[in-house]
Tab-separated table of C-alpha atoms in Angstrom:
chain	number	residue	atom	x	y	z
A	1	LEU	CA	-0.008	-14.092	15.804
A	2	GLN	CA	2.830	-14.846	18.211
A	3	VAL	CA	1.972	-15.412	21.855
A	4	HIS	CA	4.830	-15.210	24.347
A	5	VAL	CA	4.076	-16.439	27.866
A	6	THR	CA	6.167	-15.979	31.004
A	7	THR	CA	5.132	-17.035	34.492
A	8	SER	CA	6.594	-16.397	37.931
A	9	LYS	CA	5.501	-17.599	41.379
A	10	SER	CA	2.166	-18.745	39.987
A	11	LYS	CA	0.130	-21.952	39.932
A	12	LEU	CA	-0.098	-21.459	36.154
A	13	MET	CA	3.307	-22.913	35.369
A	14	HIS	CA	2.664	-24.575	31.990
A	15	THR	CA	3.390	-21.793	29.491
A	16	LYS	CA	2.354	-23.881	26.474
A	17	ALA	CA	-1.044	-24.592	27.996
A	18	VAL	CA	-1.511	-20.883	28.791
A	19	GLU	CA	-0.663	-20.026	25.189
A	20	GLU	CA	-3.260	-22.490	23.882
A	21	ARG	CA	-5.976	-21.082	26.177
A	22	VAL	CA	-5.170	-17.528	25.073
A	23	ARG	CA	-5.466	-18.487	21.410
A	24	GLU	CA	-8.742	-20.344	21.965
A	25	THR	CA	-10.212	-17.392	23.862
A	26	MET	CA	-9.170	-14.909	21.162
A	27	GLU	CA	-10.704	-17.058	18.454
A	28	GLU	CA	-13.966	-17.264	20.384
A	29	VAL	CA	-14.194	-13.584	21.343
A	30	LEU	CA	-12.936	-12.081	18.074
A	31	GLY	CA	-14.488	-14.666	15.788
A	32	ILE	CA	-11.134	-15.303	14.113
A	33	HIS	CA	-10.076	-18.832	13.228
A	34	GLY	CA	-6.672	-20.173	12.266
A	35	LEU	CA	-4.555	-18.795	15.151
A	36	LYS	CA	-2.950	-22.173	15.724
A	37	SER	CA	0.624	-21.312	14.776
A	38	ASN	CA	3.251	-19.441	16.766
A	39	ASN	CA	5.604	-18.734	13.837
A	40	GLY	CA	4.006	-15.556	12.490
A	41	GLY	CA	1.575	-17.322	10.141
A	42	SER	CA	-1.926	-18.707	10.645
A	43	GLY	CA	-3.532	-22.047	9.938
A	44	ASP	CA	-5.556	-20.638	7.028
A	45	ALA	CA	-2.490	-18.967	5.556
A	46	LYS	CA	-0.494	-22.162	5.358
A	47	GLY	CA	0.810	-22.636	1.859
A	48	ALA	CA	0.079	-19.015	0.914
A	49	GLY	CA	3.798	-18.530	0.222
A	50	LYS	CA	5.159	-14.988	-0.008
A	51	ASP	CA	1.818	-13.321	0.843
A	52	ALA	CA	1.756	-15.061	4.225
A	53	ARG	CA	5.384	-14.176	4.953
A	54	ASP	CA	4.732	-10.496	4.169
A	55	ARG	CA	1.877	-10.222	6.641
A	56	PRO	CA	2.580	-8.277	9.864
A	57	ILE	CA	3.668	-10.318	12.870
A	58	VAL	CA	1.401	-9.407	15.792
A	59	ARG	CA	3.023	-10.197	19.135
A	60	LEU	CA	0.982	-10.641	22.284
A	61	PHE	CA	2.875	-10.889	25.580
A	62	VAL	CA	1.234	-12.734	28.471
A	63	ARG	CA	3.027	-12.124	31.778
A	64	ILE	CA	1.834	-13.963	34.872
A	65	ASP	CA	3.164	-12.938	38.272
A	66	ARG	CA	1.620	-14.382	41.463
A	67	ASP	CA	-1.542	-15.346	39.538
A	68	VAL	CA	-1.966	-11.798	38.170
A	69	VAL	CA	-2.103	-11.808	34.367
A	70	GLN	CA	-0.923	-8.890	32.248
A	71	LEU	CA	-1.566	-8.747	28.491
A	72	SER	CA	0.374	-6.362	26.235
A	73	LEU	CA	0.870	-5.826	22.509
A	74	ASP	CA	4.296	-5.340	20.928
A	75	THR	CA	4.260	-1.958	19.180
A	76	SER	CA	6.972	-3.191	16.789
A	77	SER	CA	4.532	-5.591	15.119
A	78	SER	CA	5.320	-5.655	11.386
A	79	SER	CA	6.491	-8.109	8.744
A	80	ALA	CA	10.084	-7.454	9.865
A	81	ALA	CA	9.327	-7.131	13.605
A	82	ILE	CA	12.329	-4.869	14.331
A	83	PRO	CA	12.976	-4.320	18.074
A	84	LEU	CA	12.545	-0.767	19.359
A	85	HIS	CA	16.240	-0.261	20.114
A	86	MET	CA	17.101	-0.787	16.430
A	87	ARG	CA	16.758	2.503	14.550
A	88	GLY	CA	17.031	0.973	11.092
A	89	TYR	CA	20.296	2.563	9.915
A	90	ARG	CA	23.012	0.322	11.377
A	91	LEU	CA	23.354	-2.350	8.730
A	92	ASP	CA	27.175	-2.319	8.978
A	93	PRO	CA	27.778	-3.110	12.681
A	94	PHE	CA	31.544	-3.843	12.429
A	95	LYS	CA	33.024	-5.277	15.672
A	96	ALA	CA	31.312	-5.281	19.094
A	97	PRO	CA	28.879	-2.461	18.263
A	98	LEU	CA	27.123	-0.467	20.948
A	99	ARG	CA	23.352	-0.804	21.020
A	100	GLU	CA	21.621	2.313	19.685
A	101	ASP	CA	19.521	2.983	22.776
A	102	LEU	CA	22.573	2.563	25.028
A	103	ALA	CA	24.499	5.076	22.911
A	104	PHE	CA	21.548	7.450	23.273
A	105	ALA	CA	21.608	6.963	27.070
A	106	LEU	CA	25.355	7.741	27.191
A	107	LEU	CA	24.786	10.985	25.316
A	108	MET	CA	21.943	12.002	27.607
A	109	ALA	CA	24.102	11.194	30.641
A	110	GLY	CA	26.801	13.427	29.166
A	111	GLY	CA	24.416	16.360	28.993
A	112	LEU	CA	23.067	16.470	25.435
A	113	LYS	CA	19.489	17.741	25.362
A	114	THR	CA	16.786	16.666	22.946
A	115	SER	CA	14.826	19.314	21.059
A	116	TRP	CA	11.987	17.392	19.466
A	117	ASN	CA	8.341	17.246	20.511
A	118	LEU	CA	7.117	13.665	20.725
A	119	GLN	CA	3.696	14.406	22.211
A	120	PRO	CA	0.887	13.045	19.984
A	121	LEU	CA	-1.508	15.395	18.275
A	122	GLN	CA	-4.562	15.253	20.520
A	123	SER	CA	-6.908	16.247	17.704
A	124	LEU	CA	-6.055	13.027	15.880
A	125	LEU	CA	-6.454	10.591	18.760
A	126	ALA	CA	-10.232	10.398	18.344
A	127	LYS	CA	-10.060	10.012	14.578
A	128	ASP	CA	-9.619	6.812	12.630
A	129	ASN	CA	-9.094	7.850	9.034
A	130	PRO	CA	-5.640	6.678	7.937
A	131	ASP	CA	-6.475	7.134	4.249
A	132	SER	CA	-6.458	10.936	4.585
A	133	SER	CA	-2.809	11.163	5.592
A	134	VAL	CA	-0.042	12.666	3.493
A	135	PRO	CA	3.157	10.601	3.985
A	136	VAL	CA	6.218	12.451	5.177
A	137	ASP	CA	9.258	12.136	2.932
A	138	THR	CA	11.536	11.333	5.875
A	139	ASP	CA	14.617	10.821	3.726
A	140	THR	CA	14.353	14.384	2.434
A	141	VAL	CA	13.260	15.948	5.706
A	142	ILE	CA	16.133	14.675	7.821
A	143	LYS	CA	18.680	15.922	5.333
A	144	SER	CA	17.707	19.574	5.779
A	145	PRO	CA	20.705	21.796	6.618
A	146	ALA	CA	21.329	22.561	10.248
A	147	GLU	CA	21.730	26.100	11.445
A	148	ALA	CA	25.272	27.397	11.669
A	149	VAL	CA	26.424	25.855	14.962
A	150	SER	CA	29.707	24.780	16.476
A	151	LEU	CA	31.050	21.274	16.880
A	152	GLN	CA	29.784	19.878	20.181
A	153	LEU	CA	30.583	16.143	20.291
A	154	PHE	CA	33.648	13.963	19.728
A	155	ASP	CA	33.892	10.162	19.764
A	156	PRO	CA	37.597	9.236	19.576
A	157	LEU	CA	36.882	5.480	19.261
A	158	CYS	CA	33.790	5.539	17.088
A	159	GLY	CA	33.785	2.014	15.611
A	160	SER	CA	30.655	1.672	13.472
A	161	GLY	CA	29.594	5.197	14.462
A	162	THR	CA	26.596	4.543	16.721
A	163	ILE	CA	27.447	7.252	19.285
A	164	ALA	CA	28.330	9.780	16.585
A	165	ILE	CA	25.139	9.098	14.630
A	166	GLU	CA	22.895	9.223	17.697
A	167	GLY	CA	24.629	12.425	18.805
A	168	ALA	CA	24.274	14.064	15.408
A	169	SER	CA	20.598	13.128	15.386
A	170	ILE	CA	20.046	14.697	18.815
A	171	LEU	CA	21.942	17.884	17.926
A	172	ALA	CA	20.092	18.209	14.614
A	173	GLY	CA	16.723	17.707	16.308
A	174	LEU	CA	15.944	14.361	14.661
A	175	PRO	CA	13.900	11.894	16.777
A	176	PRO	CA	15.237	8.334	17.014
A	177	GLY	CA	12.133	6.610	15.635
A	178	ARG	CA	11.919	8.675	12.454
A	179	LEU	CA	12.973	5.786	10.193
A	180	ARG	CA	10.613	3.219	11.695
A	181	SER	CA	7.389	2.089	10.061
A	182	THR	CA	3.960	2.673	11.604
A	183	PRO	CA	3.643	0.722	14.879
A	184	LEU	CA	1.024	-1.921	15.726
A	185	GLN	CA	0.679	-3.114	12.135
A	186	GLY	CA	-1.817	-5.908	11.691
A	187	THR	CA	-4.147	-4.492	14.356
A	188	LYS	CA	-6.944	-1.913	14.325
A	189	LEU	CA	-4.760	0.262	16.546
A	190	CYS	CA	-2.429	0.949	13.594
A	191	ASN	CA	-2.875	4.605	12.568
A	192	PRO	CA	-0.512	5.741	9.775
A	193	LYS	CA	-1.918	9.293	9.786
A	194	LEU	CA	-1.259	9.774	13.498
A	195	TRP	CA	2.232	8.290	13.112
A	196	ASN	CA	3.171	10.506	10.151
A	197	ASP	CA	1.791	13.636	11.794
A	198	MET	CA	3.652	12.873	15.018
A	199	LYS	CA	6.894	12.546	13.036
A	200	SER	CA	6.110	15.798	11.238
A	201	LYS	CA	5.469	17.601	14.511
A	202	ALA	CA	8.666	16.189	16.008
A	203	LEU	CA	10.595	17.461	12.980
A	204	ASN	CA	8.852	20.861	13.295
A	205	ILE	CA	7.352	20.750	9.809
A	206	PRO	CA	3.812	20.245	8.486
A	207	SER	CA	3.293	16.977	6.607
A	208	SER	CA	2.931	18.515	3.163
A	209	LYS	CA	4.866	18.081	-0.049
A	210	SER	CA	5.306	21.848	-0.427
A	211	THR	CA	7.311	22.029	2.817
A	212	VAL	CA	9.471	19.070	1.789
A	213	ASN	CA	10.262	20.784	-1.504
A	214	LYS	CA	11.133	24.005	0.347
A	215	ILE	CA	13.571	22.153	2.612
A	216	SER	CA	15.177	20.475	-0.395
A	217	THR	CA	15.723	23.908	-1.981
A	218	GLU	CA	17.278	25.261	1.220
A	219	LYS	CA	19.611	22.255	1.347
A	220	SER	CA	20.934	22.897	-2.151
A	221	GLU	CA	21.662	26.520	-1.246
A	222	HIS	CA	23.859	25.421	1.681
A	223	GLU	CA	25.693	22.511	0.102
A	224	ASP	CA	28.901	24.508	-0.393
A	225	ASP	CA	29.121	25.522	3.288
A	226	GLU	CA	30.034	22.152	4.786
A	227	THR	CA	32.027	23.451	7.761
A	228	ASN	CA	28.983	25.208	9.240
A	229	SER	CA	27.057	21.927	9.447
A	230	ILE	CA	29.648	19.824	11.330
A	231	LEU	CA	28.162	18.946	14.723
A	232	VAL	CA	30.156	15.812	15.556
A	233	ALA	CA	33.732	14.586	15.070
A	234	ALA	CA	34.354	10.826	14.954
A	235	ASN	CA	37.664	8.968	14.841
A	236	ASP	CA	38.875	5.379	14.656
A	237	ILE	CA	42.216	3.757	13.887
A	238	ASP	CA	40.604	1.168	11.596
A	239	LYS	CA	39.574	2.318	8.117
A	240	GLN	CA	37.013	-0.478	7.818
A	241	ALA	CA	35.304	0.848	10.939
A	242	ILE	CA	35.166	4.350	9.467
A	243	ASP	CA	33.788	2.996	6.173
A	244	ALA	CA	31.044	1.190	8.093
A	245	ALA	CA	30.315	4.296	10.177
A	246	GLN	CA	30.008	6.487	7.087
A	247	SER	CA	27.605	4.015	5.470
A	248	ASN	CA	25.488	3.934	8.621
A	249	ALA	CA	25.501	7.726	8.894
A	250	LYS	CA	24.353	8.040	5.299
A	251	ARG	CA	21.419	5.703	5.948
A	252	ALA	CA	20.539	7.715	9.050
A	253	GLY	CA	20.622	10.920	6.995
A	254	VAL	CA	23.228	12.652	9.189
A	255	GLU	CA	26.438	12.131	7.208
A	256	GLN	CA	26.735	15.872	6.504
A	257	PHE	CA	26.805	16.588	10.258
A	258	ILE	CA	29.743	14.268	11.089
A	259	ASP	CA	33.448	14.610	10.281
A	260	PHE	CA	35.085	11.162	10.165
A	261	LYS	CA	38.854	10.670	10.477
A	262	VAL	CA	41.093	7.579	10.388
A	263	GLY	CA	44.024	7.367	12.796
A	264	SER	CA	45.035	7.170	16.427
A	265	PHE	CA	42.934	9.392	18.670
A	266	LYS	CA	46.190	10.608	20.260
A	267	ILE	CA	47.009	12.706	17.209
A	268	HIS	CA	43.503	13.944	16.482
A	269	PRO	CA	43.353	17.776	16.339
A	270	LEU	CA	40.844	17.883	19.187
A	271	PHE	CA	43.289	16.059	21.477
A	272	ASN	CA	46.657	17.194	20.121
A	273	PRO	CA	47.306	20.962	20.288
A	274	SER	CA	50.192	20.638	17.813
A	275	ARG	CA	47.740	19.653	15.069
A	276	LYS	CA	45.849	22.449	13.317
A	277	SER	CA	42.120	22.223	13.982
A	278	VAL	CA	39.536	23.336	11.414
A	279	TYR	CA	36.615	22.923	13.801
A	280	GLU	CA	34.515	25.737	15.227
A	281	LEU	CA	33.917	25.088	18.915
A	282	SER	CA	31.729	26.938	21.386
A	283	HIS	CA	33.531	29.230	23.829
A	284	SER	CA	30.812	28.826	26.471
A	285	GLN	CA	29.957	25.122	26.260
A	286	PRO	CA	32.405	22.263	26.921
A	287	LEU	CA	33.230	19.772	24.198
A	288	GLN	CA	31.348	16.523	24.848
A	289	VAL	CA	33.654	13.497	24.560
A	290	VAL	CA	31.551	10.326	24.601
A	291	THR	CA	33.048	6.972	23.686
A	292	ASN	CA	32.839	3.209	24.120
A	293	PRO	CA	36.451	2.053	24.633
A	294	PRO	CA	37.368	-1.602	24.094
A	295	TYR	CA	37.195	-3.668	27.257
A	296	GLY	CA	36.924	-7.311	28.285
A	297	LYS	CA	37.209	-9.717	25.345
A	298	ARG	CA	37.764	-6.863	22.877
A	299	LEU	CA	41.229	-6.182	24.301
A	300	SER	CA	44.316	-8.113	23.300
A	301	PRO	CA	45.356	-10.761	25.901
A	302	ASN	CA	48.518	-8.870	26.849
A	303	GLU	CA	46.902	-5.468	27.392
A	304	PRO	CA	45.397	-4.593	30.793
A	305	THR	CA	41.943	-3.036	30.854
A	306	SER	CA	43.240	0.122	32.503
A	307	SER	CA	45.666	0.848	29.654
A	308	ILE	CA	43.102	2.236	27.221
A	309	TYR	CA	41.508	4.408	29.915
A	310	LYS	CA	44.902	5.849	30.855
A	311	GLN	CA	45.557	6.641	27.183
A	312	ILE	CA	42.207	8.433	26.937
A	313	ALA	CA	42.927	10.322	30.164
A	314	LYS	CA	46.288	11.498	28.815
A	315	ALA	CA	44.672	12.627	25.562
A	316	LEU	CA	41.919	14.496	27.427
A	317	SER	CA	44.517	16.224	29.588
A	318	SER	CA	46.471	17.243	26.472
A	319	SER	CA	43.408	18.706	24.771
A	320	PRO	CA	43.351	22.517	24.716
A	321	TYR	CA	39.548	22.530	25.123
A	322	LYS	CA	37.261	22.451	28.113
A	323	THR	CA	35.713	18.974	28.006
A	324	ARG	CA	32.957	16.914	29.546
A	325	TYR	CA	33.494	13.189	29.012
A	326	THR	CA	31.340	10.074	29.299
A	327	LEU	CA	32.935	6.626	29.264
A	328	ILE	CA	31.510	3.120	29.536
A	329	GLY	CA	33.298	0.094	30.962
A	330	LYS	CA	32.824	-3.134	32.844
A	331	ASP	CA	33.124	-1.645	36.346
A	332	PRO	CA	33.880	1.662	38.141
A	333	ARG	CA	37.205	0.395	39.451
A	334	SER	CA	38.706	-0.156	35.998
A	335	LEU	CA	37.449	3.235	34.794
A	336	ARG	CA	38.856	5.048	37.821
A	337	GLN	CA	42.310	3.619	37.101
A	338	SER	CA	42.500	6.365	34.473
A	339	SER	CA	42.872	8.866	37.386
A	340	LEU	CA	40.159	11.002	35.791
A	341	PRO	CA	37.511	12.536	38.065
A	342	LEU	CA	34.472	10.307	37.441
A	343	ASP	CA	30.948	9.862	38.784
A	344	VAL	CA	28.646	6.924	38.077
A	345	ALA	CA	25.819	7.876	35.699
A	346	PHE	CA	24.080	4.506	35.374
A	347	SER	CA	24.708	0.770	35.140
A	348	THR	CA	23.066	-1.750	32.825
A	349	GLN	CA	23.546	-4.936	30.824
A	350	HIS	CA	25.059	-4.993	27.337
A	351	GLY	CA	25.954	-8.033	25.280
A	352	GLY	CA	25.600	-10.299	28.290
A	353	LEU	CA	27.972	-8.161	30.370
A	354	SER	CA	27.352	-5.808	33.278
A	355	VAL	CA	28.562	-2.333	32.280
A	356	VAL	CA	28.679	1.061	33.948
A	357	ALA	CA	28.658	4.573	32.456
A	358	MET	CA	30.648	7.309	34.200
A	359	THR	CA	30.955	11.030	33.547
A	360	GLY	CA	33.355	13.822	34.477
A	361	SER	CA	34.773	17.113	33.239
A	362	LEU	CA	38.050	18.973	32.812
A	363	ASN	CA	37.953	22.769	32.882
A	364	LYS	CA	40.829	24.240	30.904
A	365	GLU	CA	42.093	27.726	31.629
A	366	GLU	CA	43.715	30.096	29.161
A	367	PRO	CA	47.414	29.181	28.760
A	368	LYS	CA	49.796	31.319	30.778
A	369	VAL	CA	53.500	31.920	30.132
A	370	SER	CA	55.553	30.832	33.117
A	371	SER	CA	59.277	30.549	33.690
A	372	GLN	CA	58.802	28.054	36.520
A	373	PRO	CA	59.618	24.449	35.599
A	374	LEU	CA	56.799	21.929	35.876
A	375	LYS	CA	56.748	19.689	38.885
A	376	LYS	CA	56.863	15.968	38.247
A	377	SER	CA	53.394	15.543	39.786
A	378	ASP	CA	51.946	18.207	37.481
A	379	SER	CA	53.277	16.840	34.222
A	380	ALA	CA	50.388	14.428	33.698
A	381	ILE	CA	47.913	17.287	33.585
A	382	GLN	CA	49.817	20.303	32.279
A	383	GLU	CA	52.254	18.814	29.812
A	384	LYS	CA	51.103	18.864	26.169
A	385	PRO	CA	53.540	16.654	24.295
A	386	ASP	CA	53.873	16.646	20.528
A	387	ILE	CA	53.347	13.001	19.649
A	388	SER	CA	52.488	13.497	16.006
A	389	SER	CA	55.861	12.108	14.930
A	390	GLN	CA	55.899	9.182	17.338
A	391	PRO	CA	55.107	5.697	16.026
A	392	LEU	CA	51.782	4.156	17.048
A	393	GLU	CA	51.984	1.862	20.034
A	394	GLU	CA	51.104	-1.778	19.713
A	395	SER	CA	48.024	-1.189	21.892
A	396	ASP	CA	46.583	1.166	19.263
A	397	SER	CA	45.795	-1.760	17.030
A	398	THR	CA	43.251	-3.023	19.574
A	399	ILE	CA	41.170	0.151	19.681
A	400	LEU	CA	38.310	-1.217	17.623
A	401	ILE	CA	34.639	-1.036	18.562
């Protein structure tokens, strides 16, 4: 048992003393002895070696505010005690990775809609029979082929692939907690049957081996049609970043939904009309461009923060597609130096920094033939230069996330 105590504006200021009283009270009420340690083990388990280390870590939070005490259990209690924002797939983080839940929030701000049902099965809430459950083969389930759909999301600076993977999961109807173990382990509130059936319902399948086998058969029948399953395009100039992203996508079970490319985003087919594109895009829906550009300490000392945003703005303007974009940066002022139309979506903390997410859109019309020369003021929006033969700028080498 781990007891975490915080106190604010209260006469109970000694957190260690509060922790001791909580442990003593729990021992007396529950009739459990040996809750003397705050390192995940118990007094009786001392010296038990590996068995003690494998036991679930139960976390109890005691929050005291103005002499009002609130007790809460950490649902992530397990032997590993993985925080909720960690999905379980990103074992290759590369450089300055974006937190999974923040990537999810960026995608939702951009307009992606979830399609899963996370409401618990009411018929199971009154039951306590975990032994009757049939485990869901999540690894097989999440690799079922998606329906023939068009590419909807592009991350031009994907880094370790967090945005691309979260986006592919949303578009494929895969809930974010599908890879997590049963919550509240080590307590009587732990219900593996309810957890597995909730995951099954969210994935729109019954928790039975026959359905899993059926999905596996359908997958094999569609293996040759890879282009119909591409939902997300991801790009980065660093091959090591792409290798890490592909490994993470494979662990998340969405690698078949993402097309990874190595190179400058300026010459990517979705941004450069001179490059032949093999993607199928929707004619009615805009292409979602969601990315986490380098900013702050991730930029080289000689490159201003606005430079990368201006490069992205130029690429978006050159794209032949109607786009809706979502960018994250340290403040609205630096983002607006791109001259893109932007609105604040939300602000938060990430990696010890204050960051802001902003969204906007560019509606592209069908190209028209005109004999009139472009005005100098219009060139930034209308001109579509062929930069495929130009050498990469020095600033490209800093576009790593």
